[in-house]
Tab-separated table of N, CA and C in Angstrom:
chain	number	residue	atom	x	y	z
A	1	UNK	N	0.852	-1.164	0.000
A	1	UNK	CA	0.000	0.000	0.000
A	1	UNK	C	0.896	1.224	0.000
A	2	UNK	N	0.627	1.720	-1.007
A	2	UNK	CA	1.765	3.291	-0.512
A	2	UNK	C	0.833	4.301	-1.584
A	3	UNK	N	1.035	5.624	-1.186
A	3	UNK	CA	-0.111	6.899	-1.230
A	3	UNK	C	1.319	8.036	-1.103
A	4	UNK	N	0.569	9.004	-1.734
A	4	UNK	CA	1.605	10.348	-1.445
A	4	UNK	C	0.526	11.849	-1.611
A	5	UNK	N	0.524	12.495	-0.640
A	5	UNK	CA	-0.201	13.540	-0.307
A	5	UNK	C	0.504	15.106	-1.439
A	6	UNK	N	-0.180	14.943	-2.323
A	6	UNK	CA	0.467	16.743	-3.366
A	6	UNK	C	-0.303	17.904	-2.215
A	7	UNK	N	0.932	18.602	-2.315
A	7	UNK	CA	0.382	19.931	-1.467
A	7	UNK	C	-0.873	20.266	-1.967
A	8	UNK	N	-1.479	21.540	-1.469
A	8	UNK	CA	-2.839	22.104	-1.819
A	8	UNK	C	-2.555	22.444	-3.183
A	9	UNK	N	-4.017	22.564	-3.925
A	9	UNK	CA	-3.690	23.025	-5.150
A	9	UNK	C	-4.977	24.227	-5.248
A	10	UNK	N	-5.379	24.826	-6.602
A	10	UNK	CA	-5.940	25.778	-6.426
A	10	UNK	C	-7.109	26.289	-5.937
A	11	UNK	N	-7.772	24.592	-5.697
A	11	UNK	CA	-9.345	24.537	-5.056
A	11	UNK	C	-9.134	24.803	-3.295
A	12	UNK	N	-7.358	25.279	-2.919
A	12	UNK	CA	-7.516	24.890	-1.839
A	12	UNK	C	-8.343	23.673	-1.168
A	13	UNK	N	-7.588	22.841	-1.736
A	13	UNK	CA	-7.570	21.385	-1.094
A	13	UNK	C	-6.193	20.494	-1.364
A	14	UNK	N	-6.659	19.509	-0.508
A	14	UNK	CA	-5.419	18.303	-1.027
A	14	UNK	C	-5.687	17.103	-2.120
A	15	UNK	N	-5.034	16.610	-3.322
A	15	UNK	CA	-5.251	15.341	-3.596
A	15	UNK	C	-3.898	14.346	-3.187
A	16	UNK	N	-4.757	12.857	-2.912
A	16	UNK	CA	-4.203	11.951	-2.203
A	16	UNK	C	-4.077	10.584	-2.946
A	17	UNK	N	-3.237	10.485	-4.069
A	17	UNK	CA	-3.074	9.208	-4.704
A	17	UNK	C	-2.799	7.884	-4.113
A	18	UNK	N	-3.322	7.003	-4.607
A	18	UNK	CA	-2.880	5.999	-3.403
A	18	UNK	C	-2.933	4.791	-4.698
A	19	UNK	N	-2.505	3.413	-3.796
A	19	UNK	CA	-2.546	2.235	-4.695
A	19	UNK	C	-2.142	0.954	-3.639
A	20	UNK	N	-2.700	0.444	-3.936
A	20	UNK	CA	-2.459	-1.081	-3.258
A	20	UNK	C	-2.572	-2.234	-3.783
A	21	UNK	N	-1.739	-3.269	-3.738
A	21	UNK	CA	-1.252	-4.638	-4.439
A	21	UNK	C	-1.266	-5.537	-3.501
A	22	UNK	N	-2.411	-6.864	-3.182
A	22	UNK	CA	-2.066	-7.799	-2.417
A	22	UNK	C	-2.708	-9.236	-3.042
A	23	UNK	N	-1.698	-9.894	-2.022
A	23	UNK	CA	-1.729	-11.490	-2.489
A	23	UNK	C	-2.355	-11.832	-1.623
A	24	UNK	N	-3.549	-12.939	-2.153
A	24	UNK	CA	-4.460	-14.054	-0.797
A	24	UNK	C	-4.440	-15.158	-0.861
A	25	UNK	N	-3.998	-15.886	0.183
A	25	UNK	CA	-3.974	-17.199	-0.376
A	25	UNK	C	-4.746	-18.031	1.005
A	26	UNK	N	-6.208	-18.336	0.917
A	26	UNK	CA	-6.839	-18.664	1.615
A	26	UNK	C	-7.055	-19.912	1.467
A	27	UNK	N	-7.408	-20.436	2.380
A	27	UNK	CA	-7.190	-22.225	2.829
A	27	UNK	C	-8.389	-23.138	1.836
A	28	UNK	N	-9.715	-22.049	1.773
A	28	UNK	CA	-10.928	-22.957	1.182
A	28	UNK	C	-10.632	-22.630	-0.157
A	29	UNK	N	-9.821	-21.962	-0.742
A	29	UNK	CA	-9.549	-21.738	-2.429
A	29	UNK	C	-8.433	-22.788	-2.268
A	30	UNK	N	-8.283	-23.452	-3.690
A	30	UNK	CA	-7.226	-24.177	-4.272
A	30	UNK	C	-6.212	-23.074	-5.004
A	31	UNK	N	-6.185	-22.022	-5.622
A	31	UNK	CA	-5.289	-21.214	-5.871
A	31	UNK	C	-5.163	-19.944	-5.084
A	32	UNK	N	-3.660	-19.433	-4.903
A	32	UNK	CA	-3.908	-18.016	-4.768
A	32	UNK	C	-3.978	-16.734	-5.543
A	33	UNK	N	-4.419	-15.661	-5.017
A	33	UNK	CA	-4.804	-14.686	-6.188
A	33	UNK	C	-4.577	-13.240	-5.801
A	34	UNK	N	-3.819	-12.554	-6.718
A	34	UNK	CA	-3.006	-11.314	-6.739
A	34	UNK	C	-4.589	-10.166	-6.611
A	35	UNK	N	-4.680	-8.965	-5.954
A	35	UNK	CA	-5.429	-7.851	-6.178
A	35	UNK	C	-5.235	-5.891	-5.934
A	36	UNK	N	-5.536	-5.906	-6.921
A	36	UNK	CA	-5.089	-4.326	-6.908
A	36	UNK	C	-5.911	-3.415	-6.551
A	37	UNK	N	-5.918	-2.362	-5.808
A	37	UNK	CA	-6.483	-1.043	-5.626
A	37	UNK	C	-5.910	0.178	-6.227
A	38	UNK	N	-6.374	1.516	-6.381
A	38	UNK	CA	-5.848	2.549	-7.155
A	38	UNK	C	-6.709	3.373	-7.164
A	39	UNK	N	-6.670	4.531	-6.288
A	39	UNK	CA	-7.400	5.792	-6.372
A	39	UNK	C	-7.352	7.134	-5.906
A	40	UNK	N	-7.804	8.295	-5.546
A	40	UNK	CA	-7.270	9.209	-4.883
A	40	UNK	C	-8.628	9.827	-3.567
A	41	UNK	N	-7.710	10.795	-2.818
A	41	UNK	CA	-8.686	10.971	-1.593
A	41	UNK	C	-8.327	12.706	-1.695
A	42	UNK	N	-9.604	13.253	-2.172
A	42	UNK	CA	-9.459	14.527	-2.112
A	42	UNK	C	-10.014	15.289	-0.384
A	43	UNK	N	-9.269	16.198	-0.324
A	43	UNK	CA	-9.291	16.155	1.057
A	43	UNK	C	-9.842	17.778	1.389
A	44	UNK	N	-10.961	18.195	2.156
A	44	UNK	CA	-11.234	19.520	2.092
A	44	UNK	C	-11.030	20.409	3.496
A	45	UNK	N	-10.828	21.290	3.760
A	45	UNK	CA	-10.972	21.813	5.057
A	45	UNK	C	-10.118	20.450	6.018
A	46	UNK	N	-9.200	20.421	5.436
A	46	UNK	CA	-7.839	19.856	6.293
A	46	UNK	C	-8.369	18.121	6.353
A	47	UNK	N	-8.352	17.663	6.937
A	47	UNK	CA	-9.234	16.250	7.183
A	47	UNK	C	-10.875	16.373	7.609
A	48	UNK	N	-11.308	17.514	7.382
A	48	UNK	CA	-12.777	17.289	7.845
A	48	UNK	C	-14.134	16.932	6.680
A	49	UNK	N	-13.074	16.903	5.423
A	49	UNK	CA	-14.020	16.338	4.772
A	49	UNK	C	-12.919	15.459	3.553
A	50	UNK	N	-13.319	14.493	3.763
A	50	UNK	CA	-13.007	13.589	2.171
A	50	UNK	C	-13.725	13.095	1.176
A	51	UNK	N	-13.406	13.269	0.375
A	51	UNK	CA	-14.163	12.149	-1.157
A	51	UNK	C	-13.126	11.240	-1.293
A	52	UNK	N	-13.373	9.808	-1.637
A	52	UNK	CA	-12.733	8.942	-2.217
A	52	UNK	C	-13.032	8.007	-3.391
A	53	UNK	N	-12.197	8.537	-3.970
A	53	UNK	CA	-12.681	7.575	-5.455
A	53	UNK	C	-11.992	6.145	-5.537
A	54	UNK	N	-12.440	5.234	-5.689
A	54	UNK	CA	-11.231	4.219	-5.593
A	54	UNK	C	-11.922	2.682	-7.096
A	55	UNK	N	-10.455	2.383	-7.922
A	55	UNK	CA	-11.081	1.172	-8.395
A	55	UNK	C	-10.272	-0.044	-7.746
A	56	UNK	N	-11.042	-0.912	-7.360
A	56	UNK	CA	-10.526	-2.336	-7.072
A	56	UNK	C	-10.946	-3.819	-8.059
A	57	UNK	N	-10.248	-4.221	-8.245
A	57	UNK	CA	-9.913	-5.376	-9.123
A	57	UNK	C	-9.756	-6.830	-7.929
A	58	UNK	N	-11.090	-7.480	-8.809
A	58	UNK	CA	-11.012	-8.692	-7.838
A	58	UNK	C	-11.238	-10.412	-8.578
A	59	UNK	N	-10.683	-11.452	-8.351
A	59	UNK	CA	-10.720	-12.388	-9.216
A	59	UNK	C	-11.916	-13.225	-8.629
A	60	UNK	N	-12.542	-13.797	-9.918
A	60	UNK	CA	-13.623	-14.518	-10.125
A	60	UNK	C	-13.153	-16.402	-9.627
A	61	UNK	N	-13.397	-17.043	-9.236
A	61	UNK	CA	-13.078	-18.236	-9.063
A	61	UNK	C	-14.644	-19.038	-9.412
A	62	UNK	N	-14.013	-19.959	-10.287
A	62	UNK	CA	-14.426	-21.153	-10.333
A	62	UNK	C	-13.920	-22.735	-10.462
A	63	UNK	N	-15.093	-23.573	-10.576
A	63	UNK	CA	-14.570	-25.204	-10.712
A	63	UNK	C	-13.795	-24.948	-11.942
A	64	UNK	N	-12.484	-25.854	-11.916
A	64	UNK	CA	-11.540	-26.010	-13.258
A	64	UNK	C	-11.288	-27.610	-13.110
A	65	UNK	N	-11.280	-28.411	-13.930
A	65	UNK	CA	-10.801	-30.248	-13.218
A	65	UNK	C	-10.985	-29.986	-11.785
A	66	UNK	N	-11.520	-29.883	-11.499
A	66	UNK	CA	-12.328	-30.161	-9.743
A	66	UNK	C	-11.709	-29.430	-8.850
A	67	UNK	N	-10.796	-27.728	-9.159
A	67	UNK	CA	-10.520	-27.271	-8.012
A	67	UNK	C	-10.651	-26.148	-8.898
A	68	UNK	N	-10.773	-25.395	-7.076
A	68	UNK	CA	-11.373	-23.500	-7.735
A	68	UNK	C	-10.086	-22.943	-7.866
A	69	UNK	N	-10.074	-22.343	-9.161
A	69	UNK	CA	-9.093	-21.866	-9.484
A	69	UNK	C	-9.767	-20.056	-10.162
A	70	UNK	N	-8.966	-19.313	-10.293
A	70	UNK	CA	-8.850	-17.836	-10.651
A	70	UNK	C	-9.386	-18.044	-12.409
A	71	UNK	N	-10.285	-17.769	-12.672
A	71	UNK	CA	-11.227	-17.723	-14.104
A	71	UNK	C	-11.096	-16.472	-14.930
A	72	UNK	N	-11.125	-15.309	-14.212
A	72	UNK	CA	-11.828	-14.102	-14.374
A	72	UNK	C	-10.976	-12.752	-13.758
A	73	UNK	N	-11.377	-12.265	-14.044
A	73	UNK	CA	-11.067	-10.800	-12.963
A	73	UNK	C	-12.225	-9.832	-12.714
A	74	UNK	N	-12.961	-9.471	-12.130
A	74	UNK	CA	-13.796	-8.296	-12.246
A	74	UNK	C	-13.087	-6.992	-11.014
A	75	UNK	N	-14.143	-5.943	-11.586
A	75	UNK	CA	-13.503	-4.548	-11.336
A	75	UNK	C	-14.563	-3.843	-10.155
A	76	UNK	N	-14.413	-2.775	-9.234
A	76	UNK	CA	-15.204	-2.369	-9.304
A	76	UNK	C	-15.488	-0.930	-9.321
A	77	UNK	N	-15.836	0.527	-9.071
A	77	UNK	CA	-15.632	1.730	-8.329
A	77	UNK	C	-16.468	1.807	-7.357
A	78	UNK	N	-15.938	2.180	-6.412
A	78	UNK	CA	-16.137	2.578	-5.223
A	78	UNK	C	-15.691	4.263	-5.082
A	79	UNK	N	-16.780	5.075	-4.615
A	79	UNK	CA	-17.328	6.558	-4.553
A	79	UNK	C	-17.946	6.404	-2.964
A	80	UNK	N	-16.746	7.313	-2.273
A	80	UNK	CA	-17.197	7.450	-0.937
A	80	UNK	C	-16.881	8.205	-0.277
A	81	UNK	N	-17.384	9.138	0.763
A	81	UNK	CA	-17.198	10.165	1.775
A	81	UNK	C	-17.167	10.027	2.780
A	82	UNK	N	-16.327	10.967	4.070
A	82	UNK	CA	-16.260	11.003	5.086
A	82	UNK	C	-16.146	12.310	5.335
A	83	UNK	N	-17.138	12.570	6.500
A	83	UNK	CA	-17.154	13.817	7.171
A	83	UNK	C	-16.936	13.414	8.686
A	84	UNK	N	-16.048	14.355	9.143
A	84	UNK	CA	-15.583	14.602	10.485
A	84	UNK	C	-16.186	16.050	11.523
A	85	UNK	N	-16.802	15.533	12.352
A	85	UNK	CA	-17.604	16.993	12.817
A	85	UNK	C	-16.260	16.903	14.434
Protein backbone atom coordinates (compact mmCIF):
# COMPACT_ATOMS: atom_id res chain seq x y z
CA UNK A 1 0.00 0.00 0.00
CA UNK A 2 1.76 3.29 -0.51
CA UNK A 3 -0.11 6.90 -1.23
CA UNK A 4 1.61 10.35 -1.44
CA UNK A 5 -0.20 13.54 -0.31
CA UNK A 6 0.47 16.74 -3.37
CA UNK A 7 0.38 19.93 -1.47
CA UNK A 8 -2.84 22.10 -1.82
CA UNK A 9 -3.69 23.03 -5.15
CA UNK A 10 -5.94 25.78 -6.43
CA UNK A 11 -9.35 24.54 -5.06
CA UNK A 12 -7.52 24.89 -1.84
CA UNK A 13 -7.57 21.38 -1.09
CA UNK A 14 -5.42 18.30 -1.03
CA UNK A 15 -5.25 15.34 -3.60
CA UNK A 16 -4.20 11.95 -2.20
CA UNK A 17 -3.07 9.21 -4.70
CA UNK A 18 -2.88 6.00 -3.40
CA UNK A 19 -2.55 2.23 -4.70
CA UNK A 20 -2.46 -1.08 -3.26
CA UNK A 21 -1.25 -4.64 -4.44
CA UNK A 22 -2.07 -7.80 -2.42
CA UNK A 23 -1.73 -11.49 -2.49
CA UNK A 24 -4.46 -14.05 -0.80
CA UNK A 25 -3.97 -17.20 -0.38
CA UNK A 26 -6.84 -18.66 1.61
CA UNK A 27 -7.19 -22.22 2.83
CA UNK A 28 -10.93 -22.96 1.18
CA UNK A 29 -9.55 -21.74 -2.43
CA UNK A 30 -7.23 -24.18 -4.27
CA UNK A 31 -5.29 -21.21 -5.87
CA UNK A 32 -3.91 -18.02 -4.77
CA UNK A 33 -4.80 -14.69 -6.19
CA UNK A 34 -3.01 -11.31 -6.74
CA UNK A 35 -5.43 -7.85 -6.18
CA UNK A 36 -5.09 -4.33 -6.91
CA UNK A 37 -6.48 -1.04 -5.63
CA UNK A 38 -5.85 2.55 -7.16
CA UNK A 39 -7.40 5.79 -6.37
CA UNK A 40 -7.27 9.21 -4.88
CA UNK A 41 -8.69 10.97 -1.59
CA UNK A 42 -9.46 14.53 -2.11
CA UNK A 43 -9.29 16.16 1.06
CA UNK A 44 -11.23 19.52 2.09
CA UNK A 45 -10.97 21.81 5.06
CA UNK A 46 -7.84 19.86 6.29
CA UNK A 47 -9.23 16.25 7.18
CA UNK A 48 -12.78 17.29 7.84
CA UNK A 49 -14.02 16.34 4.77
CA UNK A 50 -13.01 13.59 2.17
CA UNK A 51 -14.16 12.15 -1.16
CA UNK A 52 -12.73 8.94 -2.22
CA UNK A 53 -12.68 7.58 -5.45
CA UNK A 54 -11.23 4.22 -5.59
CA UNK A 55 -11.08 1.17 -8.40
CA UNK A 56 -10.53 -2.34 -7.07
CA UNK A 57 -9.91 -5.38 -9.12
CA UNK A 58 -11.01 -8.69 -7.84
CA UNK A 59 -10.72 -12.39 -9.22
CA UNK A 60 -13.62 -14.52 -10.12
CA UNK A 61 -13.08 -18.24 -9.06
CA UNK A 62 -14.43 -21.15 -10.33
CA UNK A 63 -14.57 -25.20 -10.71
CA UNK A 64 -11.54 -26.01 -13.26
CA UNK A 65 -10.80 -30.25 -13.22
CA UNK A 66 -12.33 -30.16 -9.74
CA UNK A 67 -10.52 -27.27 -8.01
CA UNK A 68 -11.37 -23.50 -7.74
CA UNK A 69 -9.09 -21.87 -9.48
CA UNK A 70 -8.85 -17.84 -10.65
CA UNK A 71 -11.23 -17.72 -14.10
CA UNK A 72 -11.83 -14.10 -14.37
CA UNK A 73 -11.07 -10.80 -12.96
CA UNK A 74 -13.80 -8.30 -12.25
CA UNK A 75 -13.50 -4.55 -11.34
CA UNK A 76 -15.20 -2.37 -9.30
CA UNK A 77 -15.63 1.73 -8.33
CA UNK A 78 -16.14 2.58 -5.22
CA UNK A 79 -17.33 6.56 -4.55
CA UNK A 80 -17.20 7.45 -0.94
CA UNK A 81 -17.20 10.17 1.77
CA UNK A 82 -16.26 11.00 5.09
CA UNK A 83 -17.15 13.82 7.17
CA UNK A 84 -15.58 14.60 10.48
CA UNK A 85 -17.60 16.99 12.82
Amino acid sequence: EAGYLIPKTILKAKLQPFGALTWKNFQGLDQASFQYDAGFNYLISAHNLKWTLQYSSRPVFNYVAGKQKVVDSRGSLILQTQIYF
